[in-house]
Short mmCIF file of C-alpha atoms and ligand atoms in Angstrom, two decimals:
data_model
loop_
_atom_site.label_atom_id
_atom_site.label_comp_id
_atom_site.label_asym_id
_atom_site.label_seq_id
_atom_site.Cartn_x
_atom_site.Cartn_y
_atom_site.Cartn_z
CA MET A 699 99.30 77.15 60.99
CA THR A 700 99.11 79.29 63.73
CA LYS A 701 96.60 80.42 65.83
CA GLU A 702 97.17 83.18 68.02
CA ASN A 703 95.95 86.79 69.85
CA ASN A 704 92.40 87.45 68.68
CA ASN A 705 91.87 84.71 67.21
CA ILE A 706 91.21 82.87 69.88
CA SER A 707 88.54 83.17 72.26
CA MET A 708 88.01 84.39 76.17
CA GLU A 709 87.14 80.10 77.08
CA GLU A 710 90.74 79.53 75.52
CA ILE A 711 91.64 82.30 77.63
CA VAL A 712 90.05 81.37 80.73
CA SER A 713 90.69 77.81 80.72
CA LEU A 714 94.71 77.85 79.93
CA CYS A 715 94.38 80.16 83.43
CA LYS A 716 92.84 78.10 85.29
CA ARG A 717 94.93 74.64 84.19
CA ARG A 718 97.99 76.46 84.91
CA GLY A 719 97.99 78.13 87.37
CA PHE A 720 97.45 81.56 86.15
CA ILE A 721 94.17 82.57 87.44
CA PHE A 722 91.21 80.38 89.96
CA PRO A 723 87.96 81.62 89.87
CA ALA A 724 87.20 82.72 93.84
CA CYS A 725 86.54 80.63 96.28
CA GLU A 726 84.88 77.93 93.66
CA ILE A 727 83.93 75.10 96.63
CA TYR A 728 81.47 77.91 97.35
CA GLY A 729 79.95 78.20 94.13
CA GLY A 730 82.78 81.66 93.75
CA PHE A 731 81.72 84.80 94.50
CA ALA A 732 80.21 87.75 92.35
CA ASN A 733 83.20 87.64 89.89
CA SER A 734 86.09 87.15 91.86
CA TYR A 735 88.88 86.41 90.71
CA SER A 736 92.41 85.11 92.67
CA TYR A 737 95.92 85.24 91.23
CA GLY A 738 97.69 81.34 91.35
CA PRO A 739 101.55 80.90 91.47
CA TYR A 740 102.29 81.50 88.41
CA GLY A 741 99.76 84.70 87.91
CA SER A 742 100.99 86.35 91.09
CA GLN A 743 104.39 85.91 89.80
CA LEU A 744 103.46 87.40 86.32
CA LYS A 745 101.76 90.26 88.24
CA ASN A 746 104.70 91.07 90.09
CA ASN A 747 106.83 90.98 87.35
CA ILE A 748 104.73 92.89 85.36
CA LYS A 749 104.10 95.96 88.90
CA ALA A 750 108.96 95.50 89.25
CA LEU A 751 108.69 96.43 85.94
CA TRP A 752 106.73 99.47 85.94
CA TRP A 753 108.03 100.30 88.68
CA LYS A 754 111.91 100.33 87.45
CA LYS A 755 110.72 102.55 84.65
CA PHE A 756 108.67 104.88 86.14
CA VAL A 757 110.14 105.58 89.73
CA GLU A 758 113.53 103.63 89.86
CA ASP A 759 114.45 105.46 86.98
CA ARG A 760 113.16 108.85 86.51
CA LYS A 761 114.46 111.73 87.59
CA ASP A 762 110.72 113.76 87.72
CA MET A 763 109.10 110.21 89.98
CA VAL A 764 108.87 109.41 93.64
CA GLY A 765 106.87 106.75 94.75
CA ILE A 766 104.16 106.33 97.76
CA ASP A 767 102.64 103.62 99.87
CA GLY A 768 98.79 105.53 100.54
CA PRO A 769 96.14 103.20 102.80
CA ILE A 770 92.41 101.86 100.96
CA LEU A 771 90.50 103.09 103.26
CA LEU A 772 91.11 107.35 103.45
CA ASN A 773 89.34 110.16 105.14
CA PRO A 774 85.83 110.82 103.51
CA LYS A 775 85.88 114.07 103.68
CA LEU A 776 87.91 113.50 100.70
CA TRP A 777 85.64 111.65 98.58
CA GLU A 778 83.70 114.54 99.07
CA ALA A 779 86.22 117.01 97.77
CA SER A 780 86.86 115.22 94.94
CA GLY A 781 83.15 114.44 93.95
CA HIS A 782 83.84 110.40 93.93
CA THR A 783 80.28 111.23 97.36
CA GLY A 784 77.57 113.02 95.14
CA GLY A 785 78.69 112.06 91.52
CA PHE A 786 80.16 108.49 90.59
CA ASN A 787 76.80 107.15 89.84
CA ALA A 788 76.64 104.51 86.83
CA ALA A 789 72.90 104.06 85.71
CA LEU A 790 70.64 101.48 87.58
CA VAL A 791 67.93 99.35 86.28
CA ASP A 792 66.42 96.34 87.54
CA CYS A 793 64.29 94.04 85.90
CA LYS A 794 60.89 93.86 88.39
CA GLU A 795 60.69 90.01 86.30
CA CYS A 796 63.53 88.53 87.16
CA LYS A 797 65.03 90.77 89.90
CA ARG A 798 68.58 91.24 87.81
CA ARG A 799 70.91 94.44 87.85
CA PHE A 800 72.09 95.60 85.04
CA ARG A 801 73.77 98.72 83.16
CA ALA A 802 71.04 101.64 81.77
CA ASP A 803 73.28 103.51 79.84
CA HIS A 804 74.26 99.76 78.29
CA LEU A 805 70.72 99.30 77.68
CA VAL A 806 69.79 102.38 76.34
CA GLU A 807 73.02 102.22 73.98
CA LYS A 808 72.82 98.60 72.23
CA ALA A 809 69.15 99.85 71.70
CA THR A 810 69.41 102.93 70.30
CA GLY A 811 73.12 103.34 69.31
CA GLU A 812 72.74 106.40 71.21
CA ASP A 813 74.95 107.26 74.25
CA MET A 814 72.75 109.37 76.89
CA GLU A 815 75.37 109.21 80.34
CA GLY A 816 73.65 111.46 83.01
CA ARG A 817 69.90 111.86 81.28
CA ASN A 818 68.29 109.01 83.73
CA LYS A 819 64.99 110.34 82.52
CA ASP A 820 65.91 110.07 78.65
CA MET A 821 67.13 106.40 79.21
CA THR A 822 63.70 105.53 81.54
CA ARG A 823 62.22 106.70 78.43
CA ALA A 824 63.81 105.31 75.61
CA LEU A 825 64.24 101.97 77.28
CA GLN A 826 59.25 102.11 77.05
CA ALA A 827 60.09 103.23 73.74
CA LYS A 828 61.65 101.00 72.43
CA LYS A 829 61.12 98.22 74.32
CA VAL A 830 64.21 96.70 75.18
CA PRO A 831 63.75 93.19 76.20
CA CYS A 832 65.80 92.16 79.79
CA PRO A 833 68.71 90.47 77.95
CA VAL A 834 68.53 87.56 81.04
CA CYS A 835 64.57 86.83 80.65
CA LYS A 836 63.76 88.53 77.99
CA LYS A 837 61.21 89.89 79.51
CA PHE A 838 59.79 93.63 79.60
CA ASN A 839 59.38 94.91 83.35
CA TRP A 840 61.27 97.36 83.72
CA THR A 841 62.24 99.88 86.97
CA GLU A 842 62.91 103.30 86.38
CA VAL A 843 66.48 104.04 85.57
CA ARG A 844 68.39 105.80 88.67
CA ASP A 845 71.93 106.73 90.20
CA PHE A 846 73.55 104.06 91.89
CA ASN A 847 76.74 105.20 93.56
CA GLU A 848 79.71 102.48 92.81
CA MET A 849 81.82 103.19 96.04
CA PHE A 850 82.22 99.97 98.57
CA SER A 851 81.48 102.02 102.29
CA THR A 852 81.94 99.94 105.04
CA ASN A 853 82.23 100.85 109.41
CA MET A 854 85.50 101.80 110.49
CA ASN A 855 85.59 102.41 114.95
CA GLY A 856 85.26 105.46 115.73
CA ILE A 857 84.27 107.26 112.73
CA THR A 858 80.38 107.84 114.34
CA ASP A 859 77.35 110.66 114.32
CA GLU A 860 76.97 112.52 117.65
CA ASN A 861 74.82 109.52 118.58
CA GLY A 862 76.95 106.34 118.20
CA ASP A 863 75.88 105.19 114.71
CA TYR A 864 78.54 104.71 112.50
CA LEU A 865 79.30 106.85 109.34
CA PRO A 866 80.28 105.50 106.09
CA VAL A 867 83.71 104.99 105.54
CA TYR A 868 85.29 104.16 101.90
CA LEU A 869 87.06 101.34 100.42
CA ARG A 870 89.35 104.16 97.96
CA PRO A 871 87.75 103.61 93.84
CA GLU A 872 90.94 105.09 92.09
CA THR A 873 94.76 104.94 94.46
CA ALA A 874 94.35 108.69 92.97
CA GLY A 875 93.24 110.59 95.64
CA ALA A 876 96.17 108.66 98.38
CA ILE A 877 98.92 111.04 96.07
CA PHE A 878 96.86 113.98 96.85
CA MET A 879 96.58 112.80 100.33
CA ASP A 880 100.17 112.91 100.69
CA TYR A 881 101.10 115.87 97.94
CA LYS A 882 101.83 118.41 100.44
CA ASN A 883 104.36 115.90 103.05
CA ILE A 884 105.93 115.11 99.87
CA LEU A 885 106.90 118.45 99.29
CA ASP A 886 108.09 119.19 102.68
CA SER A 887 110.09 115.71 103.02
CA THR A 888 111.35 115.21 99.11
CA ARG A 889 113.46 118.09 97.26
CA VAL A 890 110.89 117.46 94.27
CA LYS A 891 110.35 119.91 91.91
CA ILE A 892 107.74 120.75 89.68
CA PRO A 893 107.50 119.48 87.50
CA PHE A 894 107.05 115.53 89.00
CA GLY A 895 105.42 112.86 89.46
CA VAL A 896 103.59 110.71 92.36
CA ALA A 897 103.20 107.50 91.56
CA GLN A 898 101.63 104.21 93.18
CA ILE A 899 100.17 101.01 92.75
CA GLY A 900 97.52 99.32 94.55
CA LYS A 901 94.19 97.61 94.64
CA ALA A 902 91.19 99.84 94.31
CA PHE A 903 87.55 99.03 94.88
CA ARG A 904 84.04 99.77 92.70
CA ASN A 905 80.56 98.49 92.91
CA GLU A 906 79.67 97.77 89.70
CA ILE A 907 76.89 97.04 89.08
CA VAL A 908 78.31 94.37 85.94
CA ALA A 909 81.01 92.97 86.42
CA GLY A 910 82.64 90.79 83.78
CA ASN A 911 84.63 89.91 80.92
CA PHE A 912 86.35 87.68 83.35
CA THR A 913 89.24 89.78 85.06
CA PHE A 914 88.76 92.76 82.62
CA ARG A 915 85.61 94.33 85.19
CA ILE A 916 86.18 93.03 88.40
CA ARG A 917 84.88 94.90 91.79
CA GLU A 918 88.37 94.68 93.74
CA PHE A 919 91.34 95.18 91.26
CA GLU A 920 94.55 96.99 91.15
CA GLN A 921 96.01 100.64 89.46
CA MET A 922 99.84 101.68 88.52
CA GLU A 923 98.72 105.72 88.18
CA ILE A 924 100.81 108.81 88.73
CA GLU A 925 99.87 111.91 89.19
CA TYR A 926 102.28 114.59 87.60
CA PHE A 927 102.49 118.01 88.31
CA ILE A 928 103.56 121.10 85.86
CA HIS A 929 103.32 124.49 85.99
CA PRO A 930 99.72 125.64 85.15
CA ASP A 931 101.62 127.96 82.40
CA THR A 932 103.47 124.58 80.62
CA LYS A 933 102.25 124.03 77.54
CA TRP A 934 101.22 120.76 77.77
CA GLU A 935 100.81 119.40 75.04
CA GLN A 936 103.42 117.35 73.97
CA GLN A 937 104.36 116.25 78.05
CA PHE A 938 100.44 114.55 77.73
CA GLU A 939 101.55 112.59 74.50
CA ASN A 940 104.30 111.44 75.67
CA TRP A 941 102.47 109.95 78.44
CA LEU A 942 100.68 108.04 76.13
CA VAL A 943 103.28 107.80 73.79
CA GLU A 944 104.81 106.37 77.48
CA GLN A 945 101.57 103.81 77.77
CA ASN A 946 101.96 102.49 75.03
CA ASN A 947 105.73 101.28 74.97
CA PHE A 948 105.02 100.43 78.77
CA ALA A 949 101.88 98.24 76.57
CA GLN A 950 104.94 96.13 74.10
CA GLU A 951 107.28 95.94 77.02
CA ILE A 952 105.29 93.85 78.42
CA GLY A 953 104.27 91.79 75.31
CA ILE A 954 100.94 93.29 74.60
CA SER A 955 100.35 93.30 70.85
CA LYS A 956 101.02 96.33 69.26
CA ASP A 957 98.34 95.62 66.36
CA LEU A 958 95.45 95.17 68.72
CA LEU A 959 96.59 98.55 70.65
CA SER A 960 94.43 101.84 69.71
CA ARG A 961 93.67 105.08 71.30
CA TYR A 962 90.16 106.61 71.80
CA GLU A 963 90.10 110.31 72.42
CA HIS A 964 86.82 111.54 74.86
CA PRO A 965 84.35 114.47 72.93
CA LYS A 966 85.59 117.71 74.06
CA GLU A 967 81.21 117.78 75.37
CA LYS A 968 81.65 114.03 77.24
CA LEU A 969 84.00 115.70 79.30
CA SER A 970 84.44 116.42 83.28
CA HIS A 971 84.31 120.87 83.20
CA TYR A 972 87.94 120.13 84.59
CA SER A 973 89.34 118.61 82.12
CA LYS A 974 91.53 119.61 79.04
CA LYS A 975 91.79 116.34 77.86
CA THR A 976 91.38 112.51 78.81
CA THR A 977 92.89 110.05 75.29
CA ASP A 978 91.79 106.24 76.88
CA THR A 979 94.22 103.44 75.28
CA MET A 980 92.49 101.15 74.12
CA PHE A 981 92.90 96.55 73.46
CA LYS A 982 91.33 94.89 71.32
CA PHE A 983 90.08 92.43 73.29
CA PRO A 984 88.26 88.87 72.16
CA PHE A 985 84.80 90.56 73.52
CA GLY A 986 85.59 94.10 71.68
CA ILE A 987 88.35 97.21 71.79
CA GLU A 988 87.53 97.99 75.31
CA GLU A 989 89.45 100.97 77.41
CA LEU A 990 92.84 99.36 78.61
CA PHE A 991 94.38 102.17 80.06
CA GLY A 992 93.96 105.95 81.32
CA MET A 993 95.25 109.09 80.57
CA ALA A 994 93.62 112.74 81.44
CA HIS A 995 94.73 116.67 82.09
CA ARG A 996 92.76 116.60 85.07
CA SER A 997 93.96 121.01 85.86
CA ASP A 998 93.70 122.15 89.87
CA PHE A 999 90.68 120.59 90.10
CA ASP A 1000 92.06 118.16 92.77
CA LEU A 1001 93.88 120.53 94.22
CA SER A 1002 92.24 122.99 94.75
CA SER A 1003 89.17 121.64 95.20
CA HIS A 1004 91.02 119.24 98.60
CA ALA A 1005 92.39 123.05 99.39
CA LYS A 1006 88.93 124.08 99.67
CA HIS A 1007 88.09 121.35 101.38
CA SER A 1008 90.39 121.55 103.81
CA GLY A 1009 91.91 124.44 104.81
CA LYS A 1010 94.92 123.92 103.91
CA ASP A 1011 97.09 125.47 101.41
CA LEU A 1012 98.39 123.15 98.77
CA SER A 1013 100.12 124.82 96.87
CA TYR A 1014 103.50 125.03 95.78
CA ASP A 1015 106.15 127.39 96.36
CA ASP A 1016 109.01 128.05 93.77
CA ARG A 1017 111.82 129.33 95.91
CA ASN A 1018 113.37 130.01 92.53
CA THR A 1019 111.03 132.53 90.94
CA GLY A 1020 109.38 132.97 93.75
CA GLU A 1021 106.36 132.40 92.53
CA ARG A 1022 102.64 129.97 94.62
CA TYR A 1023 100.45 129.40 92.81
CA ILE A 1024 98.26 125.66 92.32
CA PRO A 1025 100.55 122.95 89.44
CA HIS A 1026 97.80 121.23 87.60
CA VAL A 1027 98.06 117.34 86.64
CA LEU A 1028 98.08 114.64 84.30
CA GLU A 1029 97.40 111.33 85.36
CA PRO A 1030 98.34 108.44 83.46
CA THR A 1031 96.44 105.32 84.82
CA PHE A 1032 97.49 102.01 84.36
CA GLY A 1033 94.81 98.70 85.44
CA LEU A 1034 97.29 96.26 86.47
CA ASP A 1035 94.44 93.49 85.81
CA ARG A 1036 93.27 94.52 82.19
CA ALA A 1037 97.08 94.48 81.12
CA ILE A 1038 97.71 91.12 83.07
CA LEU A 1039 95.07 90.10 80.61
CA ALA A 1040 96.22 92.21 77.70
CA THR A 1041 99.33 90.11 77.96
CA ILE A 1042 97.60 86.95 78.34
CA ILE A 1043 95.90 87.62 75.08
CA SER A 1044 99.03 88.79 73.07
CA SER A 1045 100.86 85.79 74.21
CA PHE A 1046 98.90 82.36 73.29
CA VAL A 1047 99.61 81.38 70.51
CA GLN A 1048 98.54 78.00 68.87
CA GLU A 1049 100.67 76.26 66.85
CA ASP A 1050 100.29 73.48 64.52
CA LEU A 1051 102.52 71.09 64.51
CA GLY A 1052 101.77 68.82 61.56
CA GLU A 1053 100.91 65.21 62.24
CA GLY A 1054 98.10 65.71 64.14
CA GLU A 1055 100.08 67.80 67.19
CA SER A 1056 99.22 70.81 68.12
CA ARG A 1057 100.58 73.35 71.24
CA ILE A 1058 100.27 75.90 73.58
CA VAL A 1059 102.25 77.96 74.61
CA MET A 1060 102.70 81.37 75.88
CA LYS A 1061 105.32 83.61 74.14
CA PHE A 1062 105.62 86.21 77.86
CA PRO A 1063 108.39 88.48 77.55
CA PRO A 1064 111.52 87.28 79.56
CA LYS A 1065 111.57 89.74 81.56
CA ILE A 1066 107.89 88.55 82.62
CA ALA A 1067 107.89 85.15 82.75
CA PRO A 1068 106.63 83.98 85.75
CA VAL A 1069 109.62 81.30 85.55
CA LYS A 1070 113.05 82.32 83.33
CA ILE A 1071 114.33 78.46 83.62
CA ALA A 1072 112.68 74.82 83.58
CA ILE A 1073 115.02 71.99 84.85
CA PHE A 1074 114.17 68.58 84.60
CA PRO A 1075 116.20 65.18 85.58
CA LEU A 1076 116.25 62.92 81.95
CA LEU A 1077 114.25 60.06 84.27
CA LYS A 1078 112.61 60.76 87.71
CA ASN A 1079 114.32 57.10 88.71
CA LYS A 1080 117.64 57.74 88.23
CA LEU A 1081 119.22 58.92 91.04
CA GLU A 1082 122.39 60.52 89.48
CA LEU A 1083 120.37 62.41 86.98
CA VAL A 1084 117.98 63.83 89.81
CA LYS A 1085 121.10 64.72 91.61
CA LYS A 1086 122.76 66.37 88.98
CA ALA A 1087 119.62 67.73 87.87
CA GLU A 1088 119.21 69.84 91.55
CA GLU A 1089 122.86 70.77 91.59
CA ALA A 1090 122.61 72.50 88.13
CA TYR A 1091 118.61 74.02 89.63
CA ASP A 1092 120.59 74.85 92.74
CA ASN A 1093 123.22 76.64 91.10
CA LEU A 1094 120.88 78.83 88.42
CA LYS A 1095 117.78 79.84 90.88
CA ASN A 1096 120.31 81.90 93.00
CA LYS A 1097 119.83 84.24 89.76
CA TRP A 1098 116.70 83.19 87.89
CA LEU A 1099 113.05 81.80 89.18
CA CYS A 1100 113.15 78.42 88.15
CA GLU A 1101 111.24 75.22 88.58
CA PHE A 1102 112.93 72.11 88.86
CA ASP A 1103 110.56 69.63 87.48
CA ASP A 1104 110.88 65.07 87.23
CA ASN A 1105 107.16 64.19 86.72
CA GLY A 1106 106.15 62.80 83.62
CA ASN A 1107 107.49 62.31 80.10
CA ILE A 1108 109.58 64.97 78.87
CA GLY A 1109 107.47 65.76 75.93
CA LYS A 1110 104.58 66.15 78.46
CA ARG A 1111 107.28 68.25 80.27
CA TYR A 1112 108.37 70.65 77.58
CA ARG A 1113 104.10 71.51 76.69
CA ARG A 1114 103.38 72.24 79.98
CA GLN A 1115 106.32 74.79 80.56
CA ASP A 1116 105.31 76.15 76.93
CA GLU A 1117 101.81 77.12 78.48
CA ILE A 1118 103.59 78.57 81.29
CA GLY A 1119 105.92 80.68 79.19
CA THR A 1120 108.77 79.13 80.19
CA PRO A 1121 111.66 80.69 77.37
CA PHE A 1122 114.61 77.37 78.11
CA CYS A 1123 114.40 74.15 79.73
CA VAL A 1124 117.15 72.62 80.46
CA THR A 1125 117.44 68.88 80.27
CA ILE A 1126 120.21 66.17 82.52
CA ASP A 1127 120.79 63.18 80.88
CA PHE A 1128 122.99 60.51 80.67
CA GLU A 1129 125.80 62.48 78.04
CA THR A 1130 125.48 64.48 80.81
CA ILE A 1131 126.77 62.06 83.91
CA GLU A 1132 128.34 60.20 81.35
CA LYS A 1133 129.74 61.80 78.78
CA ASP A 1134 130.90 65.90 79.21
CA ASN A 1135 128.85 67.12 81.51
CA SER A 1136 126.31 69.24 78.80
CA VAL A 1137 122.89 69.54 79.26
CA THR A 1138 120.61 70.38 76.90
CA VAL A 1139 118.96 73.27 76.79
CA ARG A 1140 114.83 73.86 74.67
CA ASP A 1141 113.89 77.62 73.44
CA ARG A 1142 110.39 78.58 74.26
CA ASP A 1143 109.89 79.76 70.64
CA THR A 1144 112.04 77.91 68.07
CA MET A 1145 112.11 74.59 70.24
CA LYS A 1146 115.34 74.37 68.84
CA GLN A 1147 117.69 72.45 71.54
CA GLU A 1148 121.33 72.98 71.54
CA ARG A 1149 123.93 71.53 73.82
CA VAL A 1150 125.69 73.43 77.02
CA LYS A 1151 128.24 72.18 79.24
CA LEU A 1152 126.79 73.21 82.90
CA ASN A 1153 130.30 75.58 83.66
CA GLN A 1154 129.45 77.11 81.21
CA ILE A 1155 125.58 77.51 81.77
CA ASN A 1156 125.45 80.86 83.64
CA GLU A 1157 127.32 82.80 81.20
CA TYR A 1158 125.16 81.34 78.20
CA PHE A 1159 121.81 82.64 80.31
CA GLU A 1160 123.32 85.35 81.14
CA GLN A 1161 123.94 86.32 77.40
CA LYS A 1162 120.55 85.29 76.75
CA PHE A 1163 119.11 86.68 79.30
CA ASN A 1164 120.53 89.79 78.26
N1 LIG B 1413 91.97 107.02 89.16
C1 LIG B 1413 92.08 108.16 87.13
C2 LIG B 1413 90.88 106.77 86.62
O1 LIG B 1413 90.59 105.38 87.55
P1 LIG B 1413 89.95 104.96 84.91
O2 LIG B 1413 89.77 105.10 83.34
O3 LIG B 1413 87.62 105.08 85.94
O4 LIG B 1413 90.21 105.87 85.69
C3 LIG B 1413 91.93 103.78 85.51
O5 LIG B 1413 90.62 103.76 85.42
C4 LIG B 1413 92.03 102.16 85.13
O6 LIG B 1413 90.97 100.74 86.44
C5 LIG B 1413 91.48 102.03 84.12
O7 LIG B 1413 92.22 102.35 82.60
C6 LIG B 1413 91.08 100.33 83.95
O8 LIG B 1413 92.66 99.53 83.14
C7 LIG B 1413 91.33 100.15 85.40
N2 LIG B 1413 89.30 99.44 86.19
C8 LIG B 1413 88.73 100.69 86.22
N3 LIG B 1413 87.52 100.18 86.52
C9 LIG B 1413 88.72 98.62 86.78
C10 LIG B 1413 87.70 97.65 86.79
N4 LIG B 1413 86.49 97.09 87.02
N5 LIG B 1413 88.20 96.16 87.05
C11 LIG B 1413 89.54 95.94 86.14
N6 LIG B 1413 89.53 97.19 85.86
C12 LIG B 1413 89.04 98.52 85.54
#
């Protein structure tokens, strides 16, 4: 019997991530820190592989895309123009008894089934009318529901008012802002022509009232975002759909299970005034079906607003037709941490091997697996075996990410690499040195083993990985 994907619990995922060096709680020796996590040796490699694949697919392999890498700290005027300073709010309510904070809209929706987002007075009344208890202390003593701006603010030398007092500077709550800031320079410095997209991978920060569900909702996370600029009269519906398909394809390419993906189209009455359509790609996490990626038609809102606030002309000059216009924008956005979590959940398989034995194996697609080949000498105290294994490692590591391991018995080494998701293990044994220079190559998924000559091993893996 195998147990995979969604019959697993978050506890199993969190435990594997820590045990195998994918994701650790941050600052654990000090008791952790506010739902922060650190990607460990295998997690950071997995993350880099996913980023590289995304960058290749959406920037390097496309004629209509360019990339940027903008700053985290940006001129606060940007966030005024984008509406974040005034409107990037969540509804906050405090329990006066245990002093804990909650998202009021989440409490109200759970109690009434109604989405009252943006109606703080109604939410205050609903909490009273339904006598909603505090989820932690179970008492009933709420403050009024009020807005809480989720942007993190800090201070910066030189950014002060006339009295020398610091003015707030914000950590970007999304990477998109930096793309709009570079739009004009991109037009002036490259050969892009409408339609074209600008991509960026980077950190974003949101002071979430309640973070949780492991790395699903954290306060410091990474996004991979695209702003795709189109002519205002373009028939955008098909392009919008194409981007959703691209998002779905990318998810599957990094091993996210197709069966756990779905879509959620935001109701028209809930859209921002400037958005023509917003559709989320959803994933069935063990704690429920939640947003994985977002896709929005943002009209000309951002460029027009920045043109107005900055006084700069941000129109696009079409040299062929002589037309000048502010482009509209399609925005496919990919949350990197959620993508990694969904990949880990989708790849997790627990296999019953019979006779009371079982194994956990991470069936990552080889191209994102943190280690591609593990190399073992059968015994660590036999110098000839270790030397030969080191030679094999030195050879293979030039092409593939390899790991050398001489610790413990072979069975345990295989189990460890299964949990890391290493597609192949190579064992150097006595036959290698005494007989025919062949090694055992073991396949992660089938556990089948075959003998391969060391002088043919590069071609062998070349074929396997292609
Ligand atoms: N520029 C559009 C934008 O930021 P969003 O839906 O707010 O849209 C995009 O965020 C993606 O970023 C989400 O689909 C999600 O994957 C990720 N994301 C948002 N908030 C997050 C958080 N607190 N923790 C982890 N990922 C988050």
